[in-house]
mmCIF file of C-alpha atoms in Angstrom:
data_model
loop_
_atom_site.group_PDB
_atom_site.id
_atom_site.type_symbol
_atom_site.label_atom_id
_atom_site.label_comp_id
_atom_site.label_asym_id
_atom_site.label_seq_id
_atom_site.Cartn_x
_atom_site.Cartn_y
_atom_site.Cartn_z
ATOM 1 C CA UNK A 5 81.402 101.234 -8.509
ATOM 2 C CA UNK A 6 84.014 99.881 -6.106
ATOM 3 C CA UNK A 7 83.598 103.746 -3.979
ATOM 4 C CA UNK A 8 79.987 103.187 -3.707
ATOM 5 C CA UNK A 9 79.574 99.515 -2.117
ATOM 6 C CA UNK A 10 82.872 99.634 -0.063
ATOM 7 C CA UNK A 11 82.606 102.651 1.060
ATOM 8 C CA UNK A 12 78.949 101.616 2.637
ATOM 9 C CA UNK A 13 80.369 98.371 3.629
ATOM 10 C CA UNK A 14 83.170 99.974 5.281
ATOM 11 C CA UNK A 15 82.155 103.688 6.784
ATOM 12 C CA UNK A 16 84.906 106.357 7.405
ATOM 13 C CA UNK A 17 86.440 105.843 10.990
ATOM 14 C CA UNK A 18 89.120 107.975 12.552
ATOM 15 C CA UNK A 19 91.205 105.052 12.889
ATOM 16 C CA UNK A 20 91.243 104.693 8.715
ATOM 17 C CA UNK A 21 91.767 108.027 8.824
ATOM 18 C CA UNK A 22 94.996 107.990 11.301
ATOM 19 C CA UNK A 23 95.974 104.487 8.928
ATOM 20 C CA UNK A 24 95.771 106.470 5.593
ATOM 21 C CA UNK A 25 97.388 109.802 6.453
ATOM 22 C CA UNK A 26 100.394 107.739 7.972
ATOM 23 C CA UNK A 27 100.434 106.001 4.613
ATOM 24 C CA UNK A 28 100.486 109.588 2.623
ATOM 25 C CA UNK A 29 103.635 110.480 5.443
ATOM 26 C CA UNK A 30 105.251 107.437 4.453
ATOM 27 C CA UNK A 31 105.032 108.334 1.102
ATOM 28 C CA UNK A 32 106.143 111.585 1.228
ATOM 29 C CA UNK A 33 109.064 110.677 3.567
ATOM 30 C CA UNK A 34 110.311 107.855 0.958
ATOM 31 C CA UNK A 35 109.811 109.883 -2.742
ATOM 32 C CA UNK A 36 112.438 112.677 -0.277
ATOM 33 C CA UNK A 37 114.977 110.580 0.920
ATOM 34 C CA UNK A 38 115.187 108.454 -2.672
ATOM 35 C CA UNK A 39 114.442 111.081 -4.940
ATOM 36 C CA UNK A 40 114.510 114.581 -3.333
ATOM 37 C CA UNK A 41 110.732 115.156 -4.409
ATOM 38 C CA UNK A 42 108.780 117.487 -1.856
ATOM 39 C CA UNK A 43 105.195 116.655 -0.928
ATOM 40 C CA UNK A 44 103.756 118.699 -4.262
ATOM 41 C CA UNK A 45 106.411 117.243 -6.352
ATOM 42 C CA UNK A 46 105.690 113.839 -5.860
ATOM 43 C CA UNK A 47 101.843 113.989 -5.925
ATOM 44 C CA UNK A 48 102.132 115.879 -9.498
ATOM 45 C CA UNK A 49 104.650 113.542 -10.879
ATOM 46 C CA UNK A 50 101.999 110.477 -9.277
ATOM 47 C CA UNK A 51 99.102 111.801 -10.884
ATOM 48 C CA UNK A 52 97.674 113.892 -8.629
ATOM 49 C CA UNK A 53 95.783 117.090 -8.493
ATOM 50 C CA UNK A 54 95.795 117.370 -4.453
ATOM 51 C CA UNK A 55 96.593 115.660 -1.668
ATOM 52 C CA UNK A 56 92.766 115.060 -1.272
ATOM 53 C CA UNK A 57 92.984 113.005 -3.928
ATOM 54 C CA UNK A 58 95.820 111.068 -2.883
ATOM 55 C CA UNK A 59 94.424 110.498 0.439
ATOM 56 C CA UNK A 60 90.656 109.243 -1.558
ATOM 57 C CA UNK A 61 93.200 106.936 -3.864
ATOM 58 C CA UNK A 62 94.605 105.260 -0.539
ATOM 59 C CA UNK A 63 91.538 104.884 0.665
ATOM 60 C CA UNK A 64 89.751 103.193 -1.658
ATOM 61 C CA UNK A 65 92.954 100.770 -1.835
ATOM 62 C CA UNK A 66 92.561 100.627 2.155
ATOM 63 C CA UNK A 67 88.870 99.405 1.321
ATOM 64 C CA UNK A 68 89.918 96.925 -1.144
ATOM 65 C CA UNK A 69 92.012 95.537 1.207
ATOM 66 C CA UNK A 70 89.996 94.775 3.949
ATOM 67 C CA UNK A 71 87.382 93.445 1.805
ATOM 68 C CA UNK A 72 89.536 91.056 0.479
ATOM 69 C CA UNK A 73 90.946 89.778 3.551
ATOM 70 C CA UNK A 74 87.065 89.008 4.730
ATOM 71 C CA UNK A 75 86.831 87.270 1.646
ATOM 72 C CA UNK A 76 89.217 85.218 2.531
ATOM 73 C CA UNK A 77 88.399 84.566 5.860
ATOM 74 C CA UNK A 78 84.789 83.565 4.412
ATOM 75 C CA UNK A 79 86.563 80.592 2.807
ATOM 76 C CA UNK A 80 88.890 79.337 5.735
ATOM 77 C CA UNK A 81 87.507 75.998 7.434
ATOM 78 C CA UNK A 82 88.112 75.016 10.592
ATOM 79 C CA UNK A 83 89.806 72.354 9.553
ATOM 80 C CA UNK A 84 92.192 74.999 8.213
ATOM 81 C CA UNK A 85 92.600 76.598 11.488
ATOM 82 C CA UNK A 86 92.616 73.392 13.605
ATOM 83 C CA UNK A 87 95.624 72.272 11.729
ATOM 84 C CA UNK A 88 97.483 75.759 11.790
ATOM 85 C CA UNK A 89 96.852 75.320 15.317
ATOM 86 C CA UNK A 90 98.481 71.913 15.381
ATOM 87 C CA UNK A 91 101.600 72.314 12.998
ATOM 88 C CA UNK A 92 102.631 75.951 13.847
ATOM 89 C CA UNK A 93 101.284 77.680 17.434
ATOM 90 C CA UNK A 94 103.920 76.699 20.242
ATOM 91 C CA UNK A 95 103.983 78.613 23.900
ATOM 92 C CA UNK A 96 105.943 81.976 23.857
ATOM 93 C CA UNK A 97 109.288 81.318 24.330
ATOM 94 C CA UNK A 98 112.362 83.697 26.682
ATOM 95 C CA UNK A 99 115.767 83.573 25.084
ATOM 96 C CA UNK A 100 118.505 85.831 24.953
ATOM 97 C CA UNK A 101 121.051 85.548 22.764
ATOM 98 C CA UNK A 102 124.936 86.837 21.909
ATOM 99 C CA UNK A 103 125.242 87.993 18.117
ATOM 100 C CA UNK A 104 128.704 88.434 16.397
ATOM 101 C CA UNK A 105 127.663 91.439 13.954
ATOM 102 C CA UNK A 106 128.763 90.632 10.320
ATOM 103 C CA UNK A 107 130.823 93.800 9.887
ATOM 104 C CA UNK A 108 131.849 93.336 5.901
ATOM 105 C CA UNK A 109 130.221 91.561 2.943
ATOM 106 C CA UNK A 110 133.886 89.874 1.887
ATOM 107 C CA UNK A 111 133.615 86.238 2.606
ATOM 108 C CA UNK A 112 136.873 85.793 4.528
ATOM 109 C CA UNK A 113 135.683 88.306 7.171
ATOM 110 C CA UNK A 114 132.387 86.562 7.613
ATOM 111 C CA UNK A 115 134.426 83.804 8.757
ATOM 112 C CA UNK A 116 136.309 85.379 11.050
ATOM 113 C CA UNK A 117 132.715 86.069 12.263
ATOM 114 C CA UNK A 118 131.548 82.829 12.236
ATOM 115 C CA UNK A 119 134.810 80.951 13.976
ATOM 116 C CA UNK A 120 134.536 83.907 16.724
ATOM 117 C CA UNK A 121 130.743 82.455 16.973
ATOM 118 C CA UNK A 122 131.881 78.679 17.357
ATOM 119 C CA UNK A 123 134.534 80.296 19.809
ATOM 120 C CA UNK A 124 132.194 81.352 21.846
ATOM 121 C CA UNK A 125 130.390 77.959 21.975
ATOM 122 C CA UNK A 126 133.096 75.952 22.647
ATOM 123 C CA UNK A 127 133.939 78.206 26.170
ATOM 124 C CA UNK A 128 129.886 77.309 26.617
ATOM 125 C CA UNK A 129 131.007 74.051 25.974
ATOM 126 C CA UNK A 130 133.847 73.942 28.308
ATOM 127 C CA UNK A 131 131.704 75.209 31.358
ATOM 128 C CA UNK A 132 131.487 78.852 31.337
ATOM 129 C CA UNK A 133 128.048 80.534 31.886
ATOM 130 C CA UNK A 134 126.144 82.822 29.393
ATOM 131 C CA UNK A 135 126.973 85.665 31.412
ATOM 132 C CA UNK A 136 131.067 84.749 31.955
ATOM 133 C CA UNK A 137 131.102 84.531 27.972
ATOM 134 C CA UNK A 138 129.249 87.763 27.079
ATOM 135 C CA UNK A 139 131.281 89.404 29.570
ATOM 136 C CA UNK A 140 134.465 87.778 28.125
ATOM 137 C CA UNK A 141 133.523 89.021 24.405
ATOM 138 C CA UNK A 142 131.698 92.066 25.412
ATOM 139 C CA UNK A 143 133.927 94.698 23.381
ATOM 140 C CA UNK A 144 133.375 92.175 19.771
ATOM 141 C CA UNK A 145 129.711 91.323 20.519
ATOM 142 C CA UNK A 146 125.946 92.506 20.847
ATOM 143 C CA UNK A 147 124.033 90.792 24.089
ATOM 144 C CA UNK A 148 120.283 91.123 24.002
ATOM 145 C CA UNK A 149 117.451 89.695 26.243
ATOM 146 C CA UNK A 150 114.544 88.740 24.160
ATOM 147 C CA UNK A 151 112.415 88.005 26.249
ATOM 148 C CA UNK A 152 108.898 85.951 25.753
ATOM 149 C CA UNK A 153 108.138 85.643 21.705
ATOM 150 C CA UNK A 154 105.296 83.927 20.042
ATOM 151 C CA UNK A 155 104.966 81.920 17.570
ATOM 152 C CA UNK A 156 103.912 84.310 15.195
ATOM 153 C CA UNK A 157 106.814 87.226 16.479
ATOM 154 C CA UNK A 158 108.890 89.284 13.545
ATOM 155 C CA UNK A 159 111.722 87.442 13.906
ATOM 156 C CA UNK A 160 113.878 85.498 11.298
ATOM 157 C CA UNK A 161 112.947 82.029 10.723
ATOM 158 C CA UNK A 162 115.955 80.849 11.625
ATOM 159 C CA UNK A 163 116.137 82.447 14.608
ATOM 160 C CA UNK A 164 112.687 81.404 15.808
ATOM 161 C CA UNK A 165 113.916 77.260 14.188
ATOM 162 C CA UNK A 166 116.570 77.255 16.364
ATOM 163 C CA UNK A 167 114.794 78.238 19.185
ATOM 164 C CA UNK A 168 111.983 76.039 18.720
ATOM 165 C CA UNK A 169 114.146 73.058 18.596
ATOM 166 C CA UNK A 170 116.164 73.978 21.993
ATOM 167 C CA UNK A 171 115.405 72.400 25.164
ATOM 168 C CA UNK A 172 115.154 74.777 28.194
ATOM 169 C CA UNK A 173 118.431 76.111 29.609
ATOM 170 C CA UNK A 174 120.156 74.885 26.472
ATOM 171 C CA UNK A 175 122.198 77.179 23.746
ATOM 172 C CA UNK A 176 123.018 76.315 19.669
ATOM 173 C CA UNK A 177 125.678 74.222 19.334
ATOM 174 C CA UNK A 178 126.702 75.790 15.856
ATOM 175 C CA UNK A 179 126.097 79.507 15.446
ATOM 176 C CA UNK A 180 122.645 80.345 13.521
ATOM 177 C CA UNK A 181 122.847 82.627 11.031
ATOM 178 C CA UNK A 182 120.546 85.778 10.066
ATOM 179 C CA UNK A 183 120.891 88.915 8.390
ATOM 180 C CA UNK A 184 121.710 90.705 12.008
ATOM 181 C CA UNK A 185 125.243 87.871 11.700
ATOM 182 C CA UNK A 186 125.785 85.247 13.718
ATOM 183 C CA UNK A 187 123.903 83.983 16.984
ATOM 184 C CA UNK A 188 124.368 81.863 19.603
ATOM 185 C CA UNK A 189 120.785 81.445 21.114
ATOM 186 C CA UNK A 190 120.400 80.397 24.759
ATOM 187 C CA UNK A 191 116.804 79.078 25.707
ATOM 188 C CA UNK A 192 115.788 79.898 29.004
ATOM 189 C CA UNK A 193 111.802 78.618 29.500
ATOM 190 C CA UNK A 194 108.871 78.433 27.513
ATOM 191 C CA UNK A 195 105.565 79.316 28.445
ATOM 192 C CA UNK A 196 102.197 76.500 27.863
ATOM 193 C CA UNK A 197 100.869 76.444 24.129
ATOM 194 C CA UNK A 198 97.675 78.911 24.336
ATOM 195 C CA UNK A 199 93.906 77.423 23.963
ATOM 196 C CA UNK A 200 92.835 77.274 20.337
ATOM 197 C CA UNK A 201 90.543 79.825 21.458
ATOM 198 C CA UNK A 202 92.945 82.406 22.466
ATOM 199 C CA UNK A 203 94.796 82.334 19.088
ATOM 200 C CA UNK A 204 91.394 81.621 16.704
ATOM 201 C CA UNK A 205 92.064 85.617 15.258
ATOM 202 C CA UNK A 206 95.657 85.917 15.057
ATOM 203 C CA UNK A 207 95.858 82.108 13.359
ATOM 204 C CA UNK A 208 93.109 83.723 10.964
ATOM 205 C CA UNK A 209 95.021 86.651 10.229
ATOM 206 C CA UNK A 210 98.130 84.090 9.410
ATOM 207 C CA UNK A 211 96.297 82.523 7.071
ATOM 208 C CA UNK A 212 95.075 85.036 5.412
ATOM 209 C CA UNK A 213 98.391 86.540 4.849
ATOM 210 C CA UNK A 214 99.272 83.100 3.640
ATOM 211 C CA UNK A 215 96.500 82.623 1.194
ATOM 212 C CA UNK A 216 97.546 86.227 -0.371
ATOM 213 C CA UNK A 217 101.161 84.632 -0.786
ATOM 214 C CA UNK A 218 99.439 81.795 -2.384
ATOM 215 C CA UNK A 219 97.435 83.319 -4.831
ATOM 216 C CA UNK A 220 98.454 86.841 -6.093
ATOM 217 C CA UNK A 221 95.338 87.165 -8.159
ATOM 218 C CA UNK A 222 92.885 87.307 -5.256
ATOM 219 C CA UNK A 223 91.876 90.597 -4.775
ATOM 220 C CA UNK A 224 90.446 90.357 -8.602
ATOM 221 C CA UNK A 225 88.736 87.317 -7.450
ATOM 222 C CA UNK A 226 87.108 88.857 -4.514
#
């Protein structure tokens, strides 16, 4: 029943088709590197008979999926949005950053990592430029540009907190910490917050992926 009104709700395109045989490769890839399974293996031990039927079983998940994000989106207000807008969409934001990599799990050597990090802030402290430190530490840390990054950009939260909260041309006065190690964050602009209008989709697309958090049961509902 769910084949026959999805699929004419939501007709075969070559971009599903691209989506779900990248899924099948992703399977494929994982079931060998974990378990040592080849392609055949792991499709007999799943259930089954060909990779035909693999491929239909993804699809009809794929199908699923976007119908129940437009059932969501049915049910988001404007209000909804208009306060997403207001609470969480900032202008992009250009940092670079230096990180001290956390090398070992043990606790003592994470400090070591840590007071290196506070280290380096206090020569920030005492006058030295970005660039004079990360030159200084070069051989015992990782410099990156970042660049521009939204509000919405795969980073860590507490990366993206602790740049939020920095004024322009300003670093972290205590190293933040992520799963990378530990950063010391140096703000360098920040671009105007878009027009609602500009971000309507992707603050849709938030919210749907927060509504799924939310409520685990919804693609039974829809």
């Amino acid at each position: 029943i769910d084949n026959k009104i999805l699929e004419e709700k939501y007709p075969e395109t070559d971009e599903m088709n691209t989506e779900l045989n990248d899924q099948a490769e992703n399977y494929y890839n994982m079931y060998n590197q974990y378990y040592g399974y080849s392609k055949e293996e792991f499709l007999t031990k799943s259930g089954f008979g060909s990779e035909r039927a693999f491929i239909e079983y993804l699809r009809l998940q794929y199908r699923r999926t976007q119908y129940t994000d437009d059932y969501i989106k049915e049910q988001i207000t404007d209000k909804e949005i208009e306060k997403y807008y207001e609470d969480k969409v900032y202008g992009d934001i250009n940092t670079k950053h230096i990180l001290v990599k956390v090398s070992s799990s043990a606790t003592d050597e994470e400090k070591k990592e840590a007071d290196l990090a506070k280290e380096i802030i206090t020569k920030l402290n005492e006058g030295k430029s970005f660039d004079e430190v990360k030159d200084e530490y070069k051989d015992k840390i990782t410099y990156e540009e970042l660049g521009y990054k939204a509000y919405n950009a795969s980073l860590e939260s507490a990366y993206m907190e602790a740049m939020q909260k920095l004024e322009n041309n300003s670093y972290t006065k205590e190293p933040v910490q992520t799963s990378y190690g530990y950063h010391v964050i140096y703000r360098i602009d920040q671009k105007e917050k878009p027009a609602p209008k500009d971000v309507k989709e992707e603050i849709i697309t938030s919210l749907v992926s927060e509504h799924k958090s939310k409520d685990t049961s919804v693609q039974y509902k829809a």
